[in-house]
Coordinates of C-alpha atoms and ligand atoms in Angstrom, one line a residue:
X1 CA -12.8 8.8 26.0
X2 CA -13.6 5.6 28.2
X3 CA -11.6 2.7 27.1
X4 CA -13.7 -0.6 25.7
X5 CA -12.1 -3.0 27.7
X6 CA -13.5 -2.3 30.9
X7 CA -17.3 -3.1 29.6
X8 CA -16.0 -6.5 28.7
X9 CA -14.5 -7.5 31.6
X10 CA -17.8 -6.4 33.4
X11 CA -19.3 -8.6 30.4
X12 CA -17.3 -11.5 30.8
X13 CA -17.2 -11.6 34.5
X14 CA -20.8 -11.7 34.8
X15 CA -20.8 -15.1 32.6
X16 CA -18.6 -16.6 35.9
X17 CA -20.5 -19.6 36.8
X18 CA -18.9 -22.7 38.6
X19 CA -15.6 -20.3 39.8
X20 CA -15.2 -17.1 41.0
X21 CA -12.0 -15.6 38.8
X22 CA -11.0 -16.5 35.6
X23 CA -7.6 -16.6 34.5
X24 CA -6.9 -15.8 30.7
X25 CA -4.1 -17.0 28.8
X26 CA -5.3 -16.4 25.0
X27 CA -3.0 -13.8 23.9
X28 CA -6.6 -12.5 21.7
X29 CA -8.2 -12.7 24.8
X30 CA -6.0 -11.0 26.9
X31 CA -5.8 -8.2 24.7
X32 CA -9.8 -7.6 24.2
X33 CA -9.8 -7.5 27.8
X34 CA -6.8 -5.4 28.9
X35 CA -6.0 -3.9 25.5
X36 CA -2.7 -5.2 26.4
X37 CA -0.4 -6.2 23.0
X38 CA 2.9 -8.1 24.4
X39 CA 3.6 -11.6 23.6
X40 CA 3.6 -12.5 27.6
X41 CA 0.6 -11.7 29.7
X42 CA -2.1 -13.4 31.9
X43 CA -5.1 -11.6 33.1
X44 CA -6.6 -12.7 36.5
X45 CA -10.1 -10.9 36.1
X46 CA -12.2 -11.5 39.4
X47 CA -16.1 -11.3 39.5
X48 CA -16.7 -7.4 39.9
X49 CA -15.2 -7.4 36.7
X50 CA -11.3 -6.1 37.8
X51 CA -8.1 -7.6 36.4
X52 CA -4.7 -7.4 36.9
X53 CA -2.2 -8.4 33.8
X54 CA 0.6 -10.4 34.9
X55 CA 3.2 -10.0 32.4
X56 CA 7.3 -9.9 32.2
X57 CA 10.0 -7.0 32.7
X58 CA 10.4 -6.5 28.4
X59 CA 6.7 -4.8 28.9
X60 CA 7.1 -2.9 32.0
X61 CA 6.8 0.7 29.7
X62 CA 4.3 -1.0 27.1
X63 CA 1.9 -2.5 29.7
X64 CA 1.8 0.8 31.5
X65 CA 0.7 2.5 27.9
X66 CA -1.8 0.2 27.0
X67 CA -3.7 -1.1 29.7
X68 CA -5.4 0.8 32.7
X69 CA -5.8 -2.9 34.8
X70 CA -3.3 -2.8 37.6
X71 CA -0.2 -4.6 36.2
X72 CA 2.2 -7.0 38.0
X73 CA 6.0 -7.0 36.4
X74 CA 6.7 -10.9 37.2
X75 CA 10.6 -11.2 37.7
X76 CA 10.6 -15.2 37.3
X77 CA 7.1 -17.7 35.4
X78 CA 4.0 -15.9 35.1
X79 CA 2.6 -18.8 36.9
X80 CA 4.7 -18.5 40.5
X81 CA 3.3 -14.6 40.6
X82 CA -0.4 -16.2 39.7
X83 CA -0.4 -18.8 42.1
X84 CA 0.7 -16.0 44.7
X85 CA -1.8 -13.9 43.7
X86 CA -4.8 -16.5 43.9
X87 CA -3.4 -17.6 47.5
X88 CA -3.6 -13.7 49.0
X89 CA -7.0 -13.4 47.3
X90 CA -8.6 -15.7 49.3
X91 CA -11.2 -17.1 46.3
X92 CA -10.7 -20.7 45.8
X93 CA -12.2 -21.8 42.6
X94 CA -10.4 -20.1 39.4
X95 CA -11.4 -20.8 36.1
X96 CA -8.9 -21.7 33.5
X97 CA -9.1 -21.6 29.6
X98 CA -8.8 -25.1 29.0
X99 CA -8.1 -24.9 25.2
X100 CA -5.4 -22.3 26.0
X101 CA -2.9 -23.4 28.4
X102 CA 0.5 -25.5 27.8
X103 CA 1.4 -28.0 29.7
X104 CA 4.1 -26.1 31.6
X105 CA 1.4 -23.4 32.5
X106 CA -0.9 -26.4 33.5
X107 CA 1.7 -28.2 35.7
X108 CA 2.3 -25.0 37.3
X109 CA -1.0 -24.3 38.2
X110 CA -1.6 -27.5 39.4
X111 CA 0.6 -26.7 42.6
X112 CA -2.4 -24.5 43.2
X113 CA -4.5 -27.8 44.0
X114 CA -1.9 -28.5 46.6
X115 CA -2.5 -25.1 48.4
X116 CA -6.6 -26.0 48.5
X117 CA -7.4 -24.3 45.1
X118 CA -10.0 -25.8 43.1
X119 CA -9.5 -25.4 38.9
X120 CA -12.6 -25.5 36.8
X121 CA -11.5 -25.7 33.0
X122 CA -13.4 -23.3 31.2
X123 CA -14.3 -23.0 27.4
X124 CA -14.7 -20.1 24.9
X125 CA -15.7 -17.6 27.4
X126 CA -14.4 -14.5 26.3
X127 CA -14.5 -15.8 22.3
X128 CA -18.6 -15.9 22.6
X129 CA -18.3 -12.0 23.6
X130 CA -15.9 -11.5 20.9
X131 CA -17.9 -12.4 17.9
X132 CA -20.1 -9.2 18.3
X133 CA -18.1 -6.6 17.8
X134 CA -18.4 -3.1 19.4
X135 CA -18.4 -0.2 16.9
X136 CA -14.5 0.7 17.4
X137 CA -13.8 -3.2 16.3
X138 CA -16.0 -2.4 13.4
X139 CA -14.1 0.8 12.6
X140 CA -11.1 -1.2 12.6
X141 CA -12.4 -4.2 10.6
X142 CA -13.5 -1.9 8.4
X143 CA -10.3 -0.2 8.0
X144 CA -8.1 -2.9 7.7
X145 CA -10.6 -4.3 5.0
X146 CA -10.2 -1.2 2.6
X147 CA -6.5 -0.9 3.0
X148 CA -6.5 -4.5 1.7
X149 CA -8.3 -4.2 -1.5
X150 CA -6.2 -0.7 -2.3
X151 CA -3.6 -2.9 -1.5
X152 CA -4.9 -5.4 -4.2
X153 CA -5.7 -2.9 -6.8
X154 CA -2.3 -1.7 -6.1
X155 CA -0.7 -4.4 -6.9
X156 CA -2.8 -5.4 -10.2
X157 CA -1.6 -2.1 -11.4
X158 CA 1.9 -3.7 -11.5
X159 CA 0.7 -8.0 -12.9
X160 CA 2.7 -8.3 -15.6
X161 CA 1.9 -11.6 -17.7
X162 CA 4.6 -14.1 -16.9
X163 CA 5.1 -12.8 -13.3
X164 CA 5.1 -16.0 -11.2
X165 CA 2.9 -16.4 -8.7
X166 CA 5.4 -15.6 -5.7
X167 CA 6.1 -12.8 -7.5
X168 CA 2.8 -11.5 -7.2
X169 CA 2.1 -12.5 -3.9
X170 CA 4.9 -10.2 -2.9
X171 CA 3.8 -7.1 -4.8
X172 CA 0.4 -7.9 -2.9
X173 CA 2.2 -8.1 0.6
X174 CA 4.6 -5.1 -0.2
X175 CA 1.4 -2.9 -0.7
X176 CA -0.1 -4.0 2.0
X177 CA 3.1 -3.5 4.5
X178 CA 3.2 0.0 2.7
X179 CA -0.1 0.7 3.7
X180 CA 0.1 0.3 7.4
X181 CA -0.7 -3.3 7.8
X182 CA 1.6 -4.4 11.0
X183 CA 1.3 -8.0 9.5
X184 CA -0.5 -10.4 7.2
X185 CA -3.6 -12.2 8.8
X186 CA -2.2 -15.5 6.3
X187 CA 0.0 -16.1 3.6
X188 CA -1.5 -14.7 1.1
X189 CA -2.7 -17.4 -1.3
X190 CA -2.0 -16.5 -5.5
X191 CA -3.0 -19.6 -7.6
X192 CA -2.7 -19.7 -11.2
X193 CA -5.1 -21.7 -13.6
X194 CA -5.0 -25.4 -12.6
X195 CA -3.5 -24.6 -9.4
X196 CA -6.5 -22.5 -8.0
X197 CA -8.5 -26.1 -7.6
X198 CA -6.0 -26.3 -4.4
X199 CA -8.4 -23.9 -2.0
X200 CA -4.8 -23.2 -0.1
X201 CA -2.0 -23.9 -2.6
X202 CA 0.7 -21.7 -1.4
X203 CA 2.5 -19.1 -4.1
X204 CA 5.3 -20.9 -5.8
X205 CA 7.6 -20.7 -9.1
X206 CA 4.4 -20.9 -11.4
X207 CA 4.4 -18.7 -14.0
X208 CA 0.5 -16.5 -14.0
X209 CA -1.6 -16.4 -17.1
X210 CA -2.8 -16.8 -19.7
X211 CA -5.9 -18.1 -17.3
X212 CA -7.8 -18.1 -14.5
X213 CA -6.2 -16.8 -10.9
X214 CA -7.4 -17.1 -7.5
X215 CA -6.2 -14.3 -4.8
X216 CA -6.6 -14.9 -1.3
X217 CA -5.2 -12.2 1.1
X218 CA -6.0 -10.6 4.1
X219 CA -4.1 -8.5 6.8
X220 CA -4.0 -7.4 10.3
X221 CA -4.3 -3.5 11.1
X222 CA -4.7 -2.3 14.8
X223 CA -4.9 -5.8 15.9
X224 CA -8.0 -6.6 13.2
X225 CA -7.9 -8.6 10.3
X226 CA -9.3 -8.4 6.6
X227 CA -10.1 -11.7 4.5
X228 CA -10.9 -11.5 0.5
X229 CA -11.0 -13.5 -2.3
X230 CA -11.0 -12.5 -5.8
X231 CA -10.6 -13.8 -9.2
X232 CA -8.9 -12.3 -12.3
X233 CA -8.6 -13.7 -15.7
X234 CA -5.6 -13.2 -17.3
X235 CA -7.0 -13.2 -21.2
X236 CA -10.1 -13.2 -22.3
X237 CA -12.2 -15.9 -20.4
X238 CA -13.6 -19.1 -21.4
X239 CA -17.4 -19.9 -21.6
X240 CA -16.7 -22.7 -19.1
X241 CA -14.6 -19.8 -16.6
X242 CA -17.8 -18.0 -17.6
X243 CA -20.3 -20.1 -16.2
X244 CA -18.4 -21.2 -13.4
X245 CA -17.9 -17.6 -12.0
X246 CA -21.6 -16.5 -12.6
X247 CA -22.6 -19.6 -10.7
X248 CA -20.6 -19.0 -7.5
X249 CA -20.8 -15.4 -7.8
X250 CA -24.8 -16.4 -7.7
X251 CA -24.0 -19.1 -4.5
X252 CA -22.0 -15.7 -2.8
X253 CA -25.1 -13.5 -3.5
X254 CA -27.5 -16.1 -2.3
X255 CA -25.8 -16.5 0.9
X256 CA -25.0 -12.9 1.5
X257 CA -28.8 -12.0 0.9
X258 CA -29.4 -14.7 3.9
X259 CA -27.8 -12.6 6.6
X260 CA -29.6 -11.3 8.9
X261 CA -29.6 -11.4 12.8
X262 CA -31.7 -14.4 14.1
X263 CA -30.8 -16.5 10.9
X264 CA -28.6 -19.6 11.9
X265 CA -26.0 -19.7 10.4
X266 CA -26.4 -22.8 8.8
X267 CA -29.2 -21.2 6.6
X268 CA -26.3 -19.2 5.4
X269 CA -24.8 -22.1 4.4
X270 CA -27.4 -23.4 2.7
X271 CA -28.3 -20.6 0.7
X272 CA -24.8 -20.9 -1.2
X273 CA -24.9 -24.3 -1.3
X274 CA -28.7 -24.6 -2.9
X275 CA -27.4 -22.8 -5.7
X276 CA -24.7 -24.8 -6.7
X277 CA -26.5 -27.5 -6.4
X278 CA -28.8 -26.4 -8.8
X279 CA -25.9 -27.0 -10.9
X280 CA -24.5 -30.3 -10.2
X281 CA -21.9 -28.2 -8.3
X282 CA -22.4 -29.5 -4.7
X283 CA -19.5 -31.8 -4.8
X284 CA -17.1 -29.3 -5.8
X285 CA -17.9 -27.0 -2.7
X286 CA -15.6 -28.0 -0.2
X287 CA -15.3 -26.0 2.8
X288 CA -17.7 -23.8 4.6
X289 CA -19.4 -20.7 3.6
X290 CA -17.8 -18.8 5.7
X291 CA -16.1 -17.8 9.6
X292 CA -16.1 -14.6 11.7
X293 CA -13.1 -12.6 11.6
X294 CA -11.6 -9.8 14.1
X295 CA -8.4 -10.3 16.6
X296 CA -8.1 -14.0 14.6
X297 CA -8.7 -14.4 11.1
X298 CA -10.7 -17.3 12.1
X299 CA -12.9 -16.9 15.1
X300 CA -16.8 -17.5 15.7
X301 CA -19.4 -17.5 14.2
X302 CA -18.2 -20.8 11.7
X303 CA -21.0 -20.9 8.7
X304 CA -20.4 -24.5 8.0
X305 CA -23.2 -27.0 7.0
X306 CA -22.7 -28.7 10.9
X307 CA -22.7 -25.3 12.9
X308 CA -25.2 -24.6 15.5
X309 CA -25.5 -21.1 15.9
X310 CA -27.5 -17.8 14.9
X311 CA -26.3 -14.9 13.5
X312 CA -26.4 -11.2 15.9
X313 CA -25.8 -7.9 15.1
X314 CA -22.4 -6.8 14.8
X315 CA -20.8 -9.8 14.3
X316 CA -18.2 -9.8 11.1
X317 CA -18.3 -12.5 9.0
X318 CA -17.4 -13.8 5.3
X319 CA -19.1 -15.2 3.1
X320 CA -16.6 -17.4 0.3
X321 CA -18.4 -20.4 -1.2
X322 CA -15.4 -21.3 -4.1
X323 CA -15.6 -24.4 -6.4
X324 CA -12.9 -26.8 -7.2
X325 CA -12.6 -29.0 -10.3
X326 CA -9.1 -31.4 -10.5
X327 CA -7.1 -30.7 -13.7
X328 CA -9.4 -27.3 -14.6
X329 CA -8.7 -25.2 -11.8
X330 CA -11.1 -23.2 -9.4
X331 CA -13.0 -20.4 -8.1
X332 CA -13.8 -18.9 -5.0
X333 CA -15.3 -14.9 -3.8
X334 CA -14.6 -13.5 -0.9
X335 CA -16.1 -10.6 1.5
X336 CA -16.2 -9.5 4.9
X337 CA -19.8 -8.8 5.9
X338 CA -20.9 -7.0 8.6
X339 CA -24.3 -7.9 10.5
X340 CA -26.6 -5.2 11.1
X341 CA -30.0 -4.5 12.4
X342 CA -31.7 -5.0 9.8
X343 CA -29.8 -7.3 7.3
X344 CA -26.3 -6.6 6.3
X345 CA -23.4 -4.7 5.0
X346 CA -20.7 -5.9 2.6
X347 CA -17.3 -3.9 3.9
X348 CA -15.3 -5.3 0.7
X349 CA -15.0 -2.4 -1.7
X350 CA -13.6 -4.3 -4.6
X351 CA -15.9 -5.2 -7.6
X352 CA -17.2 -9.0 -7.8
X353 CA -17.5 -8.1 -12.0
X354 CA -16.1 -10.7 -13.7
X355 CA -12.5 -9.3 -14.5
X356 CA -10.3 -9.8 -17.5
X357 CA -6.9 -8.5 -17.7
Ligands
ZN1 ZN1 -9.8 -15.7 2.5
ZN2 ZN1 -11.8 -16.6 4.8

């Protein structure tokens, strides 16, 4: 089987423009293009769409496994073995991920300038490629989003009422470790009754239920993360709980019916946010309707009302318009959405039903 990678270096070298080789310092980045994991490594890709992964003696054995570039074991700074390599290749202007490199990395490079090199900062390069994902990615965005709502109804299986919400958020997290997930794409957010108004209040010493509660988890598996929000009730609901589920549940539909590819993605936005303005809700709708998701939990495209951008085919997505009311508490639903050919596909198994428990 041919690896991915080497179809997105030929990809991303042929957007070089105002430099000849890029160097890439995301850790994301560097993986998607060498399929390199370690926590040190650079990638010098040149124009015919080559690389070699600078990286450090701890992944001598690892680099070797997971990368078919040619590696280079750097015994001292990345950056000294870099600066070596650009002098012998005899290219003179290198692009640099701008939003990517500390300061120490910079001044490093910088001795290039003394040597005749010419440094061309260089933005979201190989993010743009990212946010359409080939179909292994989706396999694995797929994956990682089932194992995190078995890992949810895993863990309901154990709520007991009075369980505080750190309790919970631990079952949720123990699941998902037990499931395969190497780690957790955030800290899982569990927010009971007045607390769920806070769109990121953190788990804490509150006792859940009788009430509403907000669950927010997602989780990393083979590098790709999963990202859903869902609702329980602990009780039976009020009318008010009522009518402010079926209203974003309606804003979540609305937008999810509004993906397709060539749609900007601030139609997206819109579509959630028409409904709840229907209902006086607009104000209570804080954030954007949504991000793409894959090697980050938050990557491109952003479905924000202020985003320029149009949806393409295989990009992964969610859609999670929430509403949040001081004092009362608050709702959000969340799924990861694949763009297809023709419309779209909701990877997020777990029923959007209004649940009591
Ligand atoms: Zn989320
Ligand atoms: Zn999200």
């Amino acid at each position: 089987m041919t690896r991915p990678e080497a179809a997105r270096r030929a990809k991303a070298a042929a957007q070089f423009d105002k430099f000849d080789a890029l160097l890439v310092t995301k850790p994301e980045n560097v993986r998607y293009l060498t399929g390199f994991t370690g926590s040190n490594g650079v990638v010098f890709l040149l124009e015919d769409g080559t690389a070699t992964l600078f990286t450090d003696p701890r992944y001598t054995v690892q680099s070797k496994q997971q990368t078919d570039c040619k590696v280079v074991i750097a015994k001292g700074p990345l950056t000294k073995s870099i600066l070596a390599a650009f002098t012998k290749s005899g290219i003179r202007k290198f692009g640099f991920e701008q939003d990517h490199l500390n300061v120490a990395q910079f001044d490093a490079l910088k001795k290039g300038l003394t040597l005749g090199l010419e440094l061309v900062p260089v933005s979201g390069l190989v993010e743009r490629l990212r946010m359409v994902k080939d179909a292994g990615e989706i396999a694995a965005i797929r994956a990682s989003v089932n194992a995190n709502s078995i890992a949810l109804a895993q863990a309901l299986g154990l709520f007991q009422i009075g369980m505080t919400e750190a309790e919970f958020a631990a079952e949720i997290d123990y699941a998902n470790r037990k499931l395969g997930a190497e780690g957790l794409a955030f800290d899982t957010i569990v927010a009971a009754g007045v607390r769920a108004a806070l769109p990121h209040a953190r788990p804490g010493s509150t006792p859940i239920g009788p009430g509403m509660l907000l669950i927010d988890m997602g989780v990393f598996r083979d590098g790709y993360a999963s990202d859903m929000t869902r609702m329980v009730h602990v009780g039976p609901a009020t009318d008010r709980y009522r009518e402010m589920y079926a209203a974003v549940l309606e804003a979540q539909l609305a937008a999810i019916d509004a993906v397709k590819p060539g749609v900007r993605t601030v139609a997206v936005d819109k579509a959630a946010r028409e409904v709840l303005q229907a209902r006086g809700l607009e104000k209570a709708f804080v954030h954007s309707t949504g991000h793409g998701l894959g090697l980050e939990i938050h990557e491109g495209p952003r479905l924000g009302r202020k985003d320029k951008g149009k949806l393409q085919a295989g990009m992964a997505i969610t859609i999670e318009p929430g509403v949040y009311t001081e004092g009362w508490g608050g709702i959000r639903i969340e799924d990861t959405v694949l763009v297809t050919e023709t419309g779209c596909e909701i990877l997020t198994p777990t029923s959007k039903e209004l649940f009591e428990l």
